[in-house]
Amino acid sequence: MIRLTEFLAFVAVAVALHLAVALWEPQDTGLTAAGDAGQAVISMQVSDAQLADMVERWETPPDLSAPVDAPDMPQVAATDPPPSPTAPSVDPMPRATATAPQGLALPAPESVPDASVTAPPPPPVAKPTPNTAKLADTRPRERPKRSTPPKPKAKADPARNPAAASTAQRAAGQGQGADAGNARASQATSLNAGQIQSLTAQWGAKLRRKVERRKRYPSAARGASGTVLVRLTVGRDGSLRGVALARSSGNAALDQAAVRAVQSAGRFPAAPKGLSKPSYSFTLPMQFNR
């Protein structure tokens, strides 16, 4: 800051000197002649060389590279940092040592059996006695021979045995009447359920075809259509045992026409052989369309 102030002062002086030189007018050197008053005046003038040297010194800028003495700063005494807070010391917990209560003795460790101890000798094997040796030798050495079935005896010639032939003829001649009925019953009972069901279905189809041939559309139905289920019971000989409506069509005229068709069919075909019940029931659907 001081150097800058001096530099500005020098510049101001140099400018003033330049102005003075520019405005200065040269006068006669030496002793001037006296004026009218007769006074002697002596004028003194600085030489041009000295003035130029002075101006050059003032115009030369100061050397700023010289170190500038820094003002002395007041020394501040260094203060020690405050001591860091110390953590409170904690006494370590005493380790709990397992102490056996007095009066109780700890169990002694089990002694490991010595591997060098030899195992007990195996029990002696009993020698086979003569009795057991004999029992072991009693097994059969040879396979038994297969027994051959006896040969069938030749049938006796009927011509040589007239008594047997006459007995057979007498049995055949007496197989009439009740014996014949028993034979048919045994034949019927020999059929299984599937065969009986098949025979019943075949017989029912024949009954339906005969009823359909007697079916007539009633005029009282007035164009109505529907299906009537008729339940009829037929004996094994083909006679009608009963007829009833299993499900109505919703039209009374159609229901009555279905019942009349069954009643007017007359005698139905007899049951096929193998059906031994006295009567069978069938449900026939009858459809009426105009």
Coordinates of C-alpha atoms in Angstrom, one line a residue:
M1 CA 0.0 0.0 0.0
I2 CA 2.9 2.4 0.8
R3 CA 4.6 1.6 -2.5
L4 CA 1.5 2.4 -4.4
T5 CA 1.1 5.8 -2.7
E6 CA 4.8 6.7 -3.5
F7 CA 4.3 5.7 -7.1
L8 CA 1.3 8.0 -7.5
A9 CA 3.2 10.9 -5.9
F10 CA 6.1 10.4 -8.3
V11 CA 3.8 10.4 -11.3
A12 CA 2.1 13.6 -10.1
V13 CA 5.5 15.3 -9.7
A14 CA 6.7 14.2 -13.1
V15 CA 3.5 15.5 -14.8
A16 CA 4.0 18.8 -13.0
L17 CA 7.6 19.1 -14.2
H18 CA 6.6 18.3 -17.7
L19 CA 4.0 21.1 -17.7
A20 CA 6.5 23.5 -16.2
V21 CA 9.1 22.7 -18.9
A22 CA 6.5 23.1 -21.6
L23 CA 5.3 26.5 -20.2
W24 CA 8.8 27.8 -19.5
E25 CA 10.1 30.5 -21.9
P26 CA 13.9 30.9 -22.2
Q27 CA 15.3 34.2 -21.1
D28 CA 18.7 35.7 -21.5
T29 CA 21.2 34.1 -19.3
G30 CA 23.7 35.8 -17.2
L31 CA 23.3 39.2 -15.8
T32 CA 20.5 41.2 -17.2
A33 CA 20.8 44.8 -17.9
A34 CA 19.4 47.1 -15.4
G35 CA 16.1 48.7 -16.0
D36 CA 15.0 52.2 -15.8
A37 CA 15.2 52.1 -12.1
G38 CA 18.7 51.0 -12.4
Q39 CA 18.3 47.8 -10.3
A40 CA 20.5 44.9 -11.0
V41 CA 18.7 41.6 -11.3
I42 CA 20.4 38.3 -11.4
S43 CA 18.4 35.3 -12.8
M44 CA 19.5 31.8 -12.1
Q45 CA 18.3 28.9 -14.3
V46 CA 18.7 25.2 -13.9
S47 CA 20.6 23.5 -16.7
D48 CA 18.7 21.3 -19.1
A49 CA 20.8 18.2 -18.2
Q50 CA 20.0 18.3 -14.6
L51 CA 16.3 18.8 -15.3
A52 CA 16.2 15.8 -17.6
D53 CA 18.0 13.6 -15.1
M54 CA 15.5 14.6 -12.4
V55 CA 12.5 13.9 -14.7
E56 CA 14.0 10.5 -15.6
R57 CA 14.4 9.6 -11.9
W58 CA 10.8 10.6 -11.2
E59 CA 9.4 8.8 -14.2
T60 CA 11.1 5.5 -13.4
P61 CA 8.5 3.2 -11.8
P62 CA 9.4 1.7 -8.4
D63 CA 10.7 -1.8 -8.2
L64 CA 7.8 -3.9 -7.0
S65 CA 9.8 -7.1 -7.0
A66 CA 11.5 -6.2 -3.7
P67 CA 9.9 -8.0 -0.8
V68 CA 7.5 -5.9 1.1
D69 CA 7.9 -6.0 4.8
A70 CA 4.6 -7.3 6.2
P71 CA 3.4 -5.5 9.2
D72 CA 4.1 -7.2 12.4
M73 CA 1.0 -9.2 13.5
P74 CA 0.3 -9.6 17.1
Q75 CA 1.2 -13.1 18.2
V76 CA -1.6 -15.1 19.5
A77 CA -0.7 -17.6 22.2
A78 CA -1.6 -21.1 21.1
T79 CA -4.2 -22.6 23.4
D80 CA -4.2 -26.3 24.1
P81 CA -7.2 -28.2 22.8
P82 CA -9.7 -29.1 25.4
P83 CA -9.2 -32.6 26.7
S84 CA -11.6 -35.2 25.2
P85 CA -14.1 -36.6 27.6
T86 CA -13.0 -39.9 28.8
A87 CA -15.6 -42.7 28.9
P88 CA -16.4 -43.9 32.3
S89 CA -14.6 -47.1 33.2
V90 CA -16.8 -50.1 33.6
D91 CA -15.5 -52.9 35.7
P92 CA -15.7 -56.2 33.8
M93 CA -18.3 -58.6 35.0
P94 CA -16.8 -61.5 36.8
R95 CA -17.1 -64.7 34.8
A96 CA -19.5 -67.1 36.4
T97 CA -17.6 -70.3 37.2
A98 CA -19.6 -73.4 37.5
T99 CA -18.9 -74.8 40.9
A100 CA -20.3 -78.1 41.9
P101 CA -22.3 -77.9 45.1
Q102 CA -20.7 -79.3 48.1
G103 CA -21.8 -82.8 48.9
L104 CA -22.5 -83.7 45.3
A105 CA -19.7 -85.6 43.6
L106 CA -19.4 -85.3 39.8
P107 CA -19.9 -88.7 38.1
A108 CA -16.7 -90.3 37.2
P109 CA -16.1 -90.7 33.4
E110 CA -17.0 -94.1 32.2
S111 CA -14.0 -96.2 31.4
V112 CA -13.6 -97.1 27.8
P113 CA -13.4 -100.9 27.4
D114 CA -10.0 -102.0 26.4
A115 CA -10.1 -103.1 22.8
S116 CA -7.3 -105.4 23.4
V117 CA -9.5 -107.6 25.6
T118 CA -10.1 -110.8 23.7
A119 CA -13.7 -111.7 22.9
P120 CA -15.1 -114.8 24.6
P121 CA -14.5 -118.0 22.6
P122 CA -17.5 -119.2 20.5
P123 CA -19.5 -122.0 22.0
P124 CA -18.5 -125.4 20.8
V125 CA -20.5 -126.8 18.0
A126 CA -22.3 -130.0 19.0
K127 CA -21.3 -132.9 17.0
P128 CA -24.1 -134.8 15.4
T129 CA -25.1 -137.9 17.3
P130 CA -25.7 -141.2 15.6
N131 CA -29.5 -140.8 15.9
T132 CA -29.5 -137.4 14.1
A133 CA -27.3 -138.8 11.4
K134 CA -29.7 -141.6 10.8
L135 CA -32.6 -139.2 10.7
A136 CA -30.8 -137.1 8.1
D137 CA -30.1 -140.1 6.0
T138 CA -33.8 -141.1 5.9
R139 CA -34.6 -138.9 2.9
P140 CA -35.6 -140.8 -0.2
R141 CA -32.9 -141.0 -2.7
E142 CA -35.1 -142.1 -5.6
R143 CA -38.3 -140.4 -6.8
P144 CA -41.4 -142.5 -6.5
K145 CA -42.8 -143.8 -9.7
R146 CA -46.0 -142.2 -11.0
S147 CA -49.0 -144.3 -10.7
T148 CA -50.5 -145.0 -14.1
P149 CA -54.3 -144.5 -14.3
P150 CA -56.3 -147.6 -15.0
K151 CA -57.3 -148.1 -18.6
P152 CA -61.0 -147.5 -19.2
K153 CA -63.0 -150.6 -19.6
A154 CA -64.5 -151.3 -23.0
K155 CA -68.2 -150.4 -23.2
A156 CA -70.5 -153.4 -23.2
D157 CA -72.2 -154.1 -26.5
P158 CA -75.9 -153.3 -26.3
A159 CA -76.7 -156.4 -28.3
R160 CA -74.9 -158.6 -25.8
N161 CA -76.7 -156.9 -22.8
P162 CA -80.4 -157.1 -23.5
A163 CA -81.3 -156.3 -19.9
A164 CA -79.7 -152.8 -20.1
A165 CA -81.3 -152.1 -23.4
S166 CA -84.8 -152.9 -22.1
T167 CA -84.3 -150.7 -19.1
A168 CA -83.4 -147.8 -21.3
Q169 CA -86.4 -148.3 -23.5
R170 CA -88.7 -148.5 -20.5
A171 CA -87.3 -145.2 -19.1
A172 CA -87.8 -143.5 -22.4
G173 CA -91.4 -144.7 -22.7
Q174 CA -92.4 -143.4 -19.3
G175 CA -91.0 -139.9 -19.8
Q176 CA -94.4 -138.3 -20.5
G177 CA -96.8 -135.9 -18.7
A178 CA -95.3 -134.4 -15.6
D179 CA -91.8 -135.6 -16.4
A180 CA -91.9 -133.6 -19.7
G181 CA -93.0 -130.4 -17.8
N182 CA -90.1 -130.8 -15.4
A183 CA -87.7 -131.1 -18.3
R184 CA -88.9 -127.8 -19.8
A185 CA -88.7 -126.0 -16.4
S186 CA -85.1 -127.2 -15.9
Q187 CA -84.3 -125.9 -19.4
A188 CA -85.7 -122.4 -18.5
T189 CA -83.8 -122.2 -15.2
S190 CA -80.6 -123.0 -17.1
L191 CA -80.7 -119.5 -18.9
N192 CA -78.7 -116.7 -17.5
A193 CA -80.0 -113.1 -16.9
G194 CA -78.7 -111.8 -20.2
Q195 CA -80.4 -114.4 -22.2
I196 CA -83.7 -113.8 -20.3
Q197 CA -83.5 -110.1 -20.9
S198 CA -82.8 -110.6 -24.6
L199 CA -85.9 -112.9 -25.0
T200 CA -88.1 -110.4 -23.1
A201 CA -87.0 -107.6 -25.5
Q202 CA -87.7 -109.6 -28.5
W203 CA -91.2 -110.5 -27.2
G204 CA -91.9 -106.8 -26.3
A205 CA -91.0 -105.7 -29.9
K206 CA -93.6 -108.1 -31.3
L207 CA -96.3 -106.7 -28.9
R208 CA -95.5 -103.1 -29.9
R209 CA -95.8 -103.9 -33.6
K210 CA -99.3 -105.3 -33.1
V211 CA -100.4 -102.3 -31.0
E212 CA -99.0 -99.9 -33.5
R213 CA -101.2 -101.5 -36.2
R214 CA -104.3 -100.8 -34.1
K215 CA -103.4 -97.2 -33.3
R216 CA -105.8 -94.5 -34.7
Y217 CA -105.5 -90.8 -34.4
P218 CA -108.6 -89.5 -32.6
S219 CA -110.6 -86.7 -34.3
A220 CA -111.3 -85.1 -30.8
A221 CA -107.6 -84.3 -30.5
R222 CA -108.0 -81.5 -33.1
G223 CA -104.5 -81.6 -34.4
A224 CA -102.7 -82.1 -31.1
S225 CA -99.6 -84.2 -30.9
G226 CA -98.0 -86.0 -28.0
T227 CA -96.5 -89.3 -26.7
V228 CA -98.4 -91.6 -24.4
L229 CA -96.7 -94.3 -22.2
V230 CA -98.9 -97.4 -21.8
R231 CA -98.2 -100.1 -19.3
L232 CA -99.6 -103.5 -20.3
T233 CA -99.4 -106.9 -18.6
V234 CA -99.4 -110.0 -20.9
G235 CA -99.5 -113.6 -19.8
R236 CA -97.0 -116.2 -21.1
D237 CA -99.7 -117.6 -23.4
G238 CA -100.2 -114.1 -25.0
S239 CA -103.4 -113.1 -23.2
L240 CA -103.9 -109.4 -22.1
R241 CA -104.0 -109.3 -18.3
G242 CA -104.2 -105.5 -17.8
V243 CA -103.5 -102.0 -19.4
A244 CA -102.9 -98.6 -17.7
L245 CA -101.4 -95.2 -18.5
A246 CA -97.8 -94.9 -17.3
R247 CA -97.5 -91.2 -18.4
S248 CA -100.1 -89.0 -20.0
S249 CA -99.5 -86.9 -23.1
G250 CA -101.5 -84.0 -21.7
N251 CA -104.4 -84.6 -24.0
A252 CA -107.2 -86.9 -22.9
A253 CA -108.2 -87.8 -26.4
L254 CA -104.7 -89.1 -27.2
D255 CA -104.6 -91.0 -23.9
Q256 CA -107.9 -92.8 -24.6
A257 CA -106.8 -93.6 -28.2
A258 CA -103.7 -95.3 -26.9
V259 CA -105.6 -97.5 -24.4
R260 CA -108.1 -98.5 -27.1
A261 CA -105.3 -99.5 -29.4
V262 CA -104.0 -101.9 -26.8
Q263 CA -107.4 -103.3 -26.0
S264 CA -108.3 -103.8 -29.6
A265 CA -105.1 -105.7 -30.4
G266 CA -106.7 -109.0 -29.3
R267 CA -104.5 -111.9 -28.4
F268 CA -100.8 -111.2 -28.5
P269 CA -98.0 -113.6 -29.5
A270 CA -97.1 -116.2 -26.8
A271 CA -93.9 -115.9 -24.9
P272 CA -90.8 -117.4 -26.4
K273 CA -89.3 -120.6 -24.9
G274 CA -87.2 -119.9 -21.9
L275 CA -89.5 -117.4 -20.2
S276 CA -91.1 -119.3 -17.4
K277 CA -93.0 -116.6 -15.4
P278 CA -96.8 -116.6 -15.7
S279 CA -97.0 -113.0 -16.9
Y280 CA -94.7 -110.1 -17.9
S281 CA -95.2 -106.3 -17.9
F282 CA -94.1 -103.9 -20.7
T283 CA -94.1 -100.1 -21.1
L284 CA -94.8 -99.1 -24.7
P285 CA -94.4 -95.5 -26.0
M286 CA -97.1 -94.4 -28.4
Q287 CA -96.7 -91.2 -30.4
F288 CA -99.5 -89.4 -32.1
N289 CA -98.9 -86.8 -34.8
R290 CA -101.5 -85.2 -37.1

